[in-house]
PDB file of C-alpha atoms and ligand atoms in Angstrom:
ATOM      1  CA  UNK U   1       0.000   0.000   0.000  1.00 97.00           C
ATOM      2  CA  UNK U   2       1.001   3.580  -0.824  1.00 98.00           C
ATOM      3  CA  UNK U   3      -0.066   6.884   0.902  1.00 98.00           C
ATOM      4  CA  UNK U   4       0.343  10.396  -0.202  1.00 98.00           C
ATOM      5  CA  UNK U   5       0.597  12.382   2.880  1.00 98.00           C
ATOM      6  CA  UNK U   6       0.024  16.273   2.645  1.00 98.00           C
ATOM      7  CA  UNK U   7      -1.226  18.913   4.740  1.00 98.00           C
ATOM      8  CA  UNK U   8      -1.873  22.215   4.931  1.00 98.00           C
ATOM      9  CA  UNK U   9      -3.157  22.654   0.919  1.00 98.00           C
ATOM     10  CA  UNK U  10      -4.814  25.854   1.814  1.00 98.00           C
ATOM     11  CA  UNK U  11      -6.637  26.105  -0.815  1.00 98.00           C
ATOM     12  CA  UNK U  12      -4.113  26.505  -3.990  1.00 98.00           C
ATOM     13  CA  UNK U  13      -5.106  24.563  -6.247  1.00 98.00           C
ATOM     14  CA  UNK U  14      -1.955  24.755  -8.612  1.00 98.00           C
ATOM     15  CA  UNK U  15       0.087  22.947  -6.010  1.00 98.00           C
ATOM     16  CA  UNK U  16      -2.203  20.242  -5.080  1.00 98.00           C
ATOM     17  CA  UNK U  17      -2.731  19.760  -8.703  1.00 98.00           C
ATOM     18  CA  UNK U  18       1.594  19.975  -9.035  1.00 98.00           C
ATOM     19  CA  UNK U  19       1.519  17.210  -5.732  1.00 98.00           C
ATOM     20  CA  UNK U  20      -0.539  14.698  -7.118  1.00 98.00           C
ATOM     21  CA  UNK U  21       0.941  14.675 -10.866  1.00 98.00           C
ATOM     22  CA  UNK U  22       4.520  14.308  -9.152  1.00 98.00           C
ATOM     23  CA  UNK U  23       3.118  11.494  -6.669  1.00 98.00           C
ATOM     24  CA  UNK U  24       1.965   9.417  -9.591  1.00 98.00           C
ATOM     25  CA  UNK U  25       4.945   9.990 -12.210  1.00 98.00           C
ATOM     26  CA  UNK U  26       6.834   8.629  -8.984  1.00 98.00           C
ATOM     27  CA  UNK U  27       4.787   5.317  -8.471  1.00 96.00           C
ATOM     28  CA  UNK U  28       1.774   6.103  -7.698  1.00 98.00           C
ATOM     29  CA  UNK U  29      -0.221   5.497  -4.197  1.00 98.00           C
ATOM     30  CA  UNK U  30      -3.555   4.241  -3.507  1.00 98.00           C
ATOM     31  CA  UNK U  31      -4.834   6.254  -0.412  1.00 98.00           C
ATOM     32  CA  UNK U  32      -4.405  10.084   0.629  1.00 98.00           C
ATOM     33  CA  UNK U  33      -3.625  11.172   4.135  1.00 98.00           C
ATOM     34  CA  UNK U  34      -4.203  14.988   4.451  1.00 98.00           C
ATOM     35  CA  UNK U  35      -3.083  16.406   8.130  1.00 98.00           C
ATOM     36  CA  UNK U  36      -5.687  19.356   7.702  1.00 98.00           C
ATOM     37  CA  UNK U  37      -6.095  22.891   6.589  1.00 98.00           C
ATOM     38  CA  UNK U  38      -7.388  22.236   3.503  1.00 98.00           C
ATOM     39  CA  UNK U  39      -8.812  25.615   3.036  1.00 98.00           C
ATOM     40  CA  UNK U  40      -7.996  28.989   4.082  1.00 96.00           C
ATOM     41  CA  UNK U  41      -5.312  31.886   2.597  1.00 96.00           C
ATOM     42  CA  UNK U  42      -5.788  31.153  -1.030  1.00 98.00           C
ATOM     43  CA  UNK U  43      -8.153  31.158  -3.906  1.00 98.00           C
ATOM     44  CA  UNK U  44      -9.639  27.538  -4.730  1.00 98.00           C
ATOM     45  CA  UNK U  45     -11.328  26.228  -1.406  1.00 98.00           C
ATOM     46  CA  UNK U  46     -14.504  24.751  -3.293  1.00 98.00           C
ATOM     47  CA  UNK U  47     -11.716  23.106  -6.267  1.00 98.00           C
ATOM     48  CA  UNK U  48      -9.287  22.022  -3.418  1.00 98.00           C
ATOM     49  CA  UNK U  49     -11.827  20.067  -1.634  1.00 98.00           C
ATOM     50  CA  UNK U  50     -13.316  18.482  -5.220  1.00 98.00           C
ATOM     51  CA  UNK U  51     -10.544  17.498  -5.908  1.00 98.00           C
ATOM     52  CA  UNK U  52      -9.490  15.921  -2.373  1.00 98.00           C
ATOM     53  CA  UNK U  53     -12.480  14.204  -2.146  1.00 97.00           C
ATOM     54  CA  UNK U  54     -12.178  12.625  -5.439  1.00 97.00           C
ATOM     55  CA  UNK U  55      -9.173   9.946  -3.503  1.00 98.00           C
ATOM     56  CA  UNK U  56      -9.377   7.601  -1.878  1.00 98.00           C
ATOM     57  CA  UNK U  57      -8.924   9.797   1.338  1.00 98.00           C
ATOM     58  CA  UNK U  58      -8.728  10.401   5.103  1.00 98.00           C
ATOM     59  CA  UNK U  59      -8.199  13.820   6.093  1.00 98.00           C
ATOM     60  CA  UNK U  60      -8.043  15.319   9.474  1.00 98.00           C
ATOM     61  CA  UNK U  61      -9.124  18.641  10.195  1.00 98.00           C
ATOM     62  CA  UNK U  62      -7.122  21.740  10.932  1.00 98.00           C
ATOM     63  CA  UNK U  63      -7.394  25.291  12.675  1.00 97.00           C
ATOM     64  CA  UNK U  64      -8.535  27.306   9.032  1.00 97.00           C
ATOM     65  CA  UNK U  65     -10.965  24.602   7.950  1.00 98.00           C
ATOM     66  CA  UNK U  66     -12.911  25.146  11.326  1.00 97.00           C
ATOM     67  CA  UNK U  67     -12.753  28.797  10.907  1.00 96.00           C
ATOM     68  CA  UNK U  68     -14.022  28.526   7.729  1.00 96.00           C
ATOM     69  CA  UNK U  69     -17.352  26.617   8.707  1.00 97.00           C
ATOM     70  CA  UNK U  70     -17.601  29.174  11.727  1.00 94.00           C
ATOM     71  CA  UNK U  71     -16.374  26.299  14.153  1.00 95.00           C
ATOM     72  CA  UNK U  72     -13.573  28.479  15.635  1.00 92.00           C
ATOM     73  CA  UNK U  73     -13.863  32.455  15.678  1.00 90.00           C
ATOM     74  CA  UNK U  74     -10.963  34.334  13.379  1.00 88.00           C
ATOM     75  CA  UNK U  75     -10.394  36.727  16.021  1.00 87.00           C
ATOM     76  CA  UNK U  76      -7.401  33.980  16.615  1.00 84.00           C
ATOM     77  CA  UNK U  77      -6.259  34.775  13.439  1.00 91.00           C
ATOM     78  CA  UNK U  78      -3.793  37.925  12.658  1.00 92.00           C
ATOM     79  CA  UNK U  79      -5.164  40.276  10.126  1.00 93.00           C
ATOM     80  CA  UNK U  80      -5.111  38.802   7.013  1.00 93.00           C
ATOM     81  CA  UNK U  81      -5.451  34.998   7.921  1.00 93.00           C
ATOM     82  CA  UNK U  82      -9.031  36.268   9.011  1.00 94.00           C
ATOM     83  CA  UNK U  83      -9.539  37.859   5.717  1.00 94.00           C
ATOM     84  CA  UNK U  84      -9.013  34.839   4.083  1.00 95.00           C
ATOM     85  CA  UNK U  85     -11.266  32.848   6.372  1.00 95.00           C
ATOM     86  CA  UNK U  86     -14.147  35.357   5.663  1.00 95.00           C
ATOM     87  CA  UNK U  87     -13.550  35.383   2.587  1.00 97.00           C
ATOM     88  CA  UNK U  88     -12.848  31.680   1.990  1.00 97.00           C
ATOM     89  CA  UNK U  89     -16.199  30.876   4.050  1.00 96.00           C
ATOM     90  CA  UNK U  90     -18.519  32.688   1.680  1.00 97.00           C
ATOM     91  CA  UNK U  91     -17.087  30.136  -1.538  1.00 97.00           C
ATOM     92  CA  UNK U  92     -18.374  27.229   0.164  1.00 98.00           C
ATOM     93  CA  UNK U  93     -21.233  25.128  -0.677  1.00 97.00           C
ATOM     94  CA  UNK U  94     -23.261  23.544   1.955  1.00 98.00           C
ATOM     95  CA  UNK U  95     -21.789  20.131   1.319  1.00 98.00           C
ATOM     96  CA  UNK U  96     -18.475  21.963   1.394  1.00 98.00           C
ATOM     97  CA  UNK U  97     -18.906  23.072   4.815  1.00 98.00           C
ATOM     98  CA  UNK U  98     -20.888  19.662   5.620  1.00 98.00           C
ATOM     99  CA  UNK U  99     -17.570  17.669   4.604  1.00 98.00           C
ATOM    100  CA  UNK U 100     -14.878  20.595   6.879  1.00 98.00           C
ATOM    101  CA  UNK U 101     -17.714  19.779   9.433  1.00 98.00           C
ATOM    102  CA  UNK U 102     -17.365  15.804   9.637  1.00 98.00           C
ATOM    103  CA  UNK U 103     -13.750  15.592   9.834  1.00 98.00           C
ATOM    104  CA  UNK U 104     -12.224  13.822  12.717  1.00 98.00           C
ATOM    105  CA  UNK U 105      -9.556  16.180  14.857  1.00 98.00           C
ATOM    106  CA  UNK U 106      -7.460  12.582  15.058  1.00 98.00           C
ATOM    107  CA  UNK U 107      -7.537  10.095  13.159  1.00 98.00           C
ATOM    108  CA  UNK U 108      -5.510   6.952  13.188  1.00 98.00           C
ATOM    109  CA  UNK U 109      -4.546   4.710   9.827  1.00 97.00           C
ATOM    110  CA  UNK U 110      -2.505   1.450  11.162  1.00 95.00           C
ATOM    111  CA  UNK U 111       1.107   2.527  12.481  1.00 97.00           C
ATOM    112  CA  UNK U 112       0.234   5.769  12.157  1.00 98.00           C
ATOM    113  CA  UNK U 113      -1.668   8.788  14.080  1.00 98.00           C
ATOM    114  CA  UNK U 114      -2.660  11.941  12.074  1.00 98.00           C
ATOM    115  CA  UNK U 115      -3.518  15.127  13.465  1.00 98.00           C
ATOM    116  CA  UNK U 116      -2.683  18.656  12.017  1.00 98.00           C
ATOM    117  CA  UNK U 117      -1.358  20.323  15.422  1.00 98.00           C
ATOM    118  CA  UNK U 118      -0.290  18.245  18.012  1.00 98.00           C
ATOM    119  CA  UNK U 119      -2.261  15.332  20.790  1.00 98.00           C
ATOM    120  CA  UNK U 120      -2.162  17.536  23.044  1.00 97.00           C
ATOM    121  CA  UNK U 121      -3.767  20.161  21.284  1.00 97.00           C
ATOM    122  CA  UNK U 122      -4.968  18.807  17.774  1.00 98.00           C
ATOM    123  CA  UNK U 123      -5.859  21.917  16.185  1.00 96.00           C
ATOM    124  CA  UNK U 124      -3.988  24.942  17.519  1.00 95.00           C
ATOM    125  CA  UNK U 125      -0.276  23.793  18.908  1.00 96.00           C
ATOM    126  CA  UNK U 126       2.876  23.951  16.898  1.00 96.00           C
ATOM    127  CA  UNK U 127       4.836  20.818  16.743  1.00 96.00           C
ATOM    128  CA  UNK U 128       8.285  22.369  16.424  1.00 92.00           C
ATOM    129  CA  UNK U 129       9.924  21.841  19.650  1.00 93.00           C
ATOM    130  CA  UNK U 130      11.377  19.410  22.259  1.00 94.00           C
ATOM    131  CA  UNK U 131       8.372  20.435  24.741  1.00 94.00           C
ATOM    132  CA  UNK U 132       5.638  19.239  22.953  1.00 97.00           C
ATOM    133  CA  UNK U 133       7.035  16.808  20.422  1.00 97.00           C
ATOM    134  CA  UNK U 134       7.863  14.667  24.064  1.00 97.00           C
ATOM    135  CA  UNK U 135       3.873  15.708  25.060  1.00 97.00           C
ATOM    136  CA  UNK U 136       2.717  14.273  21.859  1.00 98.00           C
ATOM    137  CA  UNK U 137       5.129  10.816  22.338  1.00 98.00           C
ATOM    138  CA  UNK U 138       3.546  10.611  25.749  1.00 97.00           C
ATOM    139  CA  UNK U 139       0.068  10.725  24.299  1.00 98.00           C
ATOM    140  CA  UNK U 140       0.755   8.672  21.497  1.00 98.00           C
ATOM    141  CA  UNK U 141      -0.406   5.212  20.976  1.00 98.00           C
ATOM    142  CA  UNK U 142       1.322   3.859  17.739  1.00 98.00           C
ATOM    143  CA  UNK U 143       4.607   3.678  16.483  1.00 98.00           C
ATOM    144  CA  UNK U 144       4.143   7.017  14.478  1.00 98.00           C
ATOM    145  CA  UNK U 145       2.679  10.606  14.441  1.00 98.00           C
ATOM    146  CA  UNK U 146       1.950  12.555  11.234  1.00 98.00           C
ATOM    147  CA  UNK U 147       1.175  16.189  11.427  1.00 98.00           C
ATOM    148  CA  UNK U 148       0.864  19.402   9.818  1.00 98.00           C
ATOM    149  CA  UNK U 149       0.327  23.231  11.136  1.00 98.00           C
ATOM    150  CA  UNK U 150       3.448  24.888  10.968  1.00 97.00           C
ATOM    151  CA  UNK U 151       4.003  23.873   6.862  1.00 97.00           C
ATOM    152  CA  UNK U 152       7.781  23.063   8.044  1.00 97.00           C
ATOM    153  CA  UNK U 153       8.814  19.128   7.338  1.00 97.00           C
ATOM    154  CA  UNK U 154      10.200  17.887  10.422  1.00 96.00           C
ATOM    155  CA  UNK U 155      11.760  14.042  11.258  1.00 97.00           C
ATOM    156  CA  UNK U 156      11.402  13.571  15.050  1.00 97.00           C
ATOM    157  CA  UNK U 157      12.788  10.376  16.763  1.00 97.00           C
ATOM    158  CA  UNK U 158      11.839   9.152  20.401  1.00 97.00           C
ATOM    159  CA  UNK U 159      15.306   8.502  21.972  1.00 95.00           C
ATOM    160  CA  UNK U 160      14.098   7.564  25.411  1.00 92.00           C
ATOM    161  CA  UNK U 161      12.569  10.444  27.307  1.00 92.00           C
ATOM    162  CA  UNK U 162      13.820  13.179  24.796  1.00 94.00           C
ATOM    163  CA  UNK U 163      12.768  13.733  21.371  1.00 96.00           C
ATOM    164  CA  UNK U 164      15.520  13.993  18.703  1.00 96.00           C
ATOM    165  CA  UNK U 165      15.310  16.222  15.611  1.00 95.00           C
ATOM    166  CA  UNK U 166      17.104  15.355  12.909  1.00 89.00           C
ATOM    167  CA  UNK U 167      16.411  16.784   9.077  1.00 89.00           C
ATOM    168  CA  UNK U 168      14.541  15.312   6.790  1.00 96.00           C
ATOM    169  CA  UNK U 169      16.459  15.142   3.765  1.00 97.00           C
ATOM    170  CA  UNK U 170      14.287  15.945   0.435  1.00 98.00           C
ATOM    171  CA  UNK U 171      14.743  12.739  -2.075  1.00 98.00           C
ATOM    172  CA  UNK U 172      16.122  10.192   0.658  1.00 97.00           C
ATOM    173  CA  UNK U 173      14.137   7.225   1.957  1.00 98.00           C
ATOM    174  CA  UNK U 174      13.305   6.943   5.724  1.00 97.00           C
ATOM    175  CA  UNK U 175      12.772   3.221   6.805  1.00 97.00           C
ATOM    176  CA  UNK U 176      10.567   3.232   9.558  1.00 97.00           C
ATOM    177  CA  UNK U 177      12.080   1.076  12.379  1.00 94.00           C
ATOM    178  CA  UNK U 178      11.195   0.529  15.872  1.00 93.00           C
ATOM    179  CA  UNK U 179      12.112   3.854  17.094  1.00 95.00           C
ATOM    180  CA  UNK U 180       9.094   6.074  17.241  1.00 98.00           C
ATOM    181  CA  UNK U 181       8.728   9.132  14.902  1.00 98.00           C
ATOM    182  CA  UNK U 182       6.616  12.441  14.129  1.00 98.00           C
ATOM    183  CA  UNK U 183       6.757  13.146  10.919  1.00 98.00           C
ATOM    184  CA  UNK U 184       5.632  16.522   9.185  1.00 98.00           C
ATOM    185  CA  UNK U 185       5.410  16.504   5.384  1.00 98.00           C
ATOM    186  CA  UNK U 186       5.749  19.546   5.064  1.00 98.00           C
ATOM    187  CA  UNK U 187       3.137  22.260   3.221  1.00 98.00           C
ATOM    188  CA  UNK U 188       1.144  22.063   0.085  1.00 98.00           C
ATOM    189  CA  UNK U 189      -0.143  25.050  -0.602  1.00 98.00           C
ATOM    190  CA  UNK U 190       2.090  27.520   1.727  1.00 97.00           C
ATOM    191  CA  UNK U 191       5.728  26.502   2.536  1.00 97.00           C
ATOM    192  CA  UNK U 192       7.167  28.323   4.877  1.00 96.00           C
ATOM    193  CA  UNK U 193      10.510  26.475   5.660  1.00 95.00           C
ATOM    194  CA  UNK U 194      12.489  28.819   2.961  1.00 96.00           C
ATOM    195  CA  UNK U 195      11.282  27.129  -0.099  1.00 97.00           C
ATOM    196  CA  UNK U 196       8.412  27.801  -1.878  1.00 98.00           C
ATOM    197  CA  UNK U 197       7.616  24.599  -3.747  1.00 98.00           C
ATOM    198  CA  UNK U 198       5.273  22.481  -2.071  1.00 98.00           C
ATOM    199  CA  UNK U 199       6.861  19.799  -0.595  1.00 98.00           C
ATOM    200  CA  UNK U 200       5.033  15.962   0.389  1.00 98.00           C
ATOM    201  CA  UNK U 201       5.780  12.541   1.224  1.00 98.00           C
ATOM    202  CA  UNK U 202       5.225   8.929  -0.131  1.00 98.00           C
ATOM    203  CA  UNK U 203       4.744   5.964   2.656  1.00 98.00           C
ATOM    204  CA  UNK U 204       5.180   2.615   0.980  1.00 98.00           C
ATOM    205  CA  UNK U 205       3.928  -0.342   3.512  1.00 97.00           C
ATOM    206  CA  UNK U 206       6.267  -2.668   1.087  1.00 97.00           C
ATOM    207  CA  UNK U 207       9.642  -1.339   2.135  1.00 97.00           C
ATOM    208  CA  UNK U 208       8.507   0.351   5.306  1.00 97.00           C
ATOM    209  CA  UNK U 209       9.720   4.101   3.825  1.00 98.00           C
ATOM    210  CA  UNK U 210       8.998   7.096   3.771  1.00 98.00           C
ATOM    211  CA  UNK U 211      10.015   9.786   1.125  1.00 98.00           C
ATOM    212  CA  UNK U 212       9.934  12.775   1.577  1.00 98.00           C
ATOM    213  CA  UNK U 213       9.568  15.179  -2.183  1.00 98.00           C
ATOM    214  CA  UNK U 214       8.916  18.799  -3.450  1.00 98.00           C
ATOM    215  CA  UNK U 215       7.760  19.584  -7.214  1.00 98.00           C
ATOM    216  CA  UNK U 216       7.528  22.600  -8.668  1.00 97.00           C
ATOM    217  CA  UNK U 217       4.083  24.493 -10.183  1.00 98.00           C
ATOM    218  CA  UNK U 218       3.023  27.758 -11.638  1.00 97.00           C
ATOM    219  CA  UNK U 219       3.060  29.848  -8.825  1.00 98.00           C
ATOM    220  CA  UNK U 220       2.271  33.091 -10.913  1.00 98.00           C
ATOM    221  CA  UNK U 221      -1.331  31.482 -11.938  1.00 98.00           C
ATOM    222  CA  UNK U 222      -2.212  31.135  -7.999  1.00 98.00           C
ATOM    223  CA  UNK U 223      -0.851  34.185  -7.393  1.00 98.00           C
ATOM    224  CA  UNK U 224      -2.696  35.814  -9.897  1.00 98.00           C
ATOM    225  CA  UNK U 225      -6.102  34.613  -8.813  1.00 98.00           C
ATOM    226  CA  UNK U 226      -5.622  35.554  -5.168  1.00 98.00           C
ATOM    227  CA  UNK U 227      -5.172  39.260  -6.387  1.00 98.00           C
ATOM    228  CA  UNK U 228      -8.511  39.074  -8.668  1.00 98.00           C
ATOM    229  CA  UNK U 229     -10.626  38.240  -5.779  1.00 97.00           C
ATOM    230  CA  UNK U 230      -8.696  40.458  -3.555  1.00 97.00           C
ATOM    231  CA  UNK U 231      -7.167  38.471  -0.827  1.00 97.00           C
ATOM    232  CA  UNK U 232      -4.015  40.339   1.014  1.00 96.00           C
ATOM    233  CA  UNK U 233      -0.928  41.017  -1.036  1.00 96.00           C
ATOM    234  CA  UNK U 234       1.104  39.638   1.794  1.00 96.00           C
ATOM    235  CA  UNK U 235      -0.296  36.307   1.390  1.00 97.00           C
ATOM    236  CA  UNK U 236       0.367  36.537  -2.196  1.00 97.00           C
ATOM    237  CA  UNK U 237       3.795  37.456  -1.575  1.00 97.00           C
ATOM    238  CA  UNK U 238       4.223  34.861   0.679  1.00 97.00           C
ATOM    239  CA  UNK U 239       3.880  31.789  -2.052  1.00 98.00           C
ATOM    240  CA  UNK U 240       7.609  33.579  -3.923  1.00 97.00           C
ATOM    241  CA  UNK U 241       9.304  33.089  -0.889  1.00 95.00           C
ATOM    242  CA  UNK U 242       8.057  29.956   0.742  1.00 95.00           C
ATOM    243  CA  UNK U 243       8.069  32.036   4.133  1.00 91.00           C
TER     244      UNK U 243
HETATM  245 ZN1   ZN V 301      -1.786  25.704   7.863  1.00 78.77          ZN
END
C-alpha cells in the first residue's frame, strides 16, 4: 500500500494539482492522508476540496478549515489569515462546509496517528519543539505521528525520554524502524521552511519508507487569482518566498 501524505493545501489549487501529478509519475499510491487545513489563505477552497475528495482519502481537520465553517472564531487569526477565512467561508457550498464539518480532529490509519497540530492540542499547537514533540510521544499510541500546522517538514525520533530532531532530507528514503517518529510533510499550498515549492511525502507499507519530495508548479497562476478576488498582497507574496 502507498499513501500520499500532505497537509496544509490551503486552498491553492496549482500545487495540489503539481503534488498529485509528481506522486503518480513517482509510483503512484492508492490512499491520501491529508493532516488538515485544507482551506484557508488562497483562492480555490470549493476546487481544493473536489478534488481531495475525489481519492481515496482520510483527512483530518485543521485550525482554518474550522474557521471557515464558523467552528472556531478568526479573532485567533492575525489580520489577514481572518480575511481569508471570511472570505474563503462565503465560496463554500453547503456540502463543502458539511464535509470541513465531519472531519475527525485525530484520526488513526494502522502505524500511524494523524492530526494537524499536536495530541495535546490537535488543532492549535505547533509541533516544532522538544516540549511538545515529548507531550505528543507521551500521548501517542502507535509507532508514528503525522502532522501538519506549521508547513515546516520535520523528522522527530523518540530517543528515550527526549525527542531527537534530525532533518529530513528531500529525495532520501526513511525506513521506519522501531524507534518512534513524528513526521511533518511539510506544506502544500504555503511553505514556509524557505522554499516555496510544495513539498510531500510517499509511505510505501512494502519497504517500510517514507520519502519525503517537493515539485515545482506555476506559482504566478495562484498568485494571480488571489489578487482578482482580492485576498491580502502579503499572502500573495508569501507563495515567492516559501516564508
Ligand atoms: Zn496551515
Amino acid at each position: 500500500m502507498r499513501a500520499l501524505i500532505v497537509s496544509d493545501i490551503h486552498s491553492n489549487l496549482e500545487a495540489l494539482q503539481g503534488v498529485l501529478g509528481d506522486a503518480n509519475r513517482r509510483g503512484g499510491f492508492d490512499m491520501v492522508w491529508c493532516l488538515g487545513d485544507v482551506v484557508g489563505y488562497g483562492p480555490d477552497p470549493g476546487p481544493c476540496i473536489e478534488l481531495l475528495r475525489q481519492q481515496d482519502l482520510v483527512c483530518v481537520v485543521g485550525n482554518h478549515d474550522y474557521a471557515a465553517i464558523g467552528k472556531i472564531g478568526v479573532e485567533e487569526f492575525n489580520t489577514y489569515a481572518a480575511q481569508a477565512a471570511r472570505w474563503t467561508a462565503a465560496q463554500l457550498c453547503k456540502d463543502q462546509v458539511d464535509f470541513l464539518g465531519s472531519l475527525p480532529e485525530v484520526e488513526r490509519k494502522g502505524n500511524f496517528t494523524l492530526v494537524h497540530g499536536s495530541l495535546r492540542d490537535p488543532v492549535w499547537e505547533y509541533l516544532v519543539g522538544q516540549y511538545a514533540a515529548v507531550d505528543t510521544f507521551g500521548r501517542l499510541e502507535t509507532p508514528y505521528c503525522l502532522v501538519g500546522h506549521s508547513h515546516i517538514p520535520l523528522l522527530c525520533t523518540e530517543m528515550g525520554s527526549v525527542a531527537a530532531f534530525g532533518p529530513f532530507v528531500e529525495d532520501e528514503a526513511v525506513k521506519l524502524g522501531r524507534q518512534r517518529m513524528i513526521i511533518n510533510p511539510g506544506g502544500v499550498g504555503q511553505p514556509r521552511d524557505g522554499d516555496p515549492r510544495p513539498s510531500y511525502v510517499l509511505y510505501d507499507s512494502d519497504s517500510g519508507t517514507i520519502t519525503r519530495h517537493r515539485v515545482t508548479y506555476d506559482i504566478a497562476i495562484t498568485q494571480e487569482k488571489m489578487r482578482r478576488v482580492g485576498l491580502p498582497d502579503y499572502l500573495i507574496q508569501r507563495l515567492s518566498h516559501g516564508r
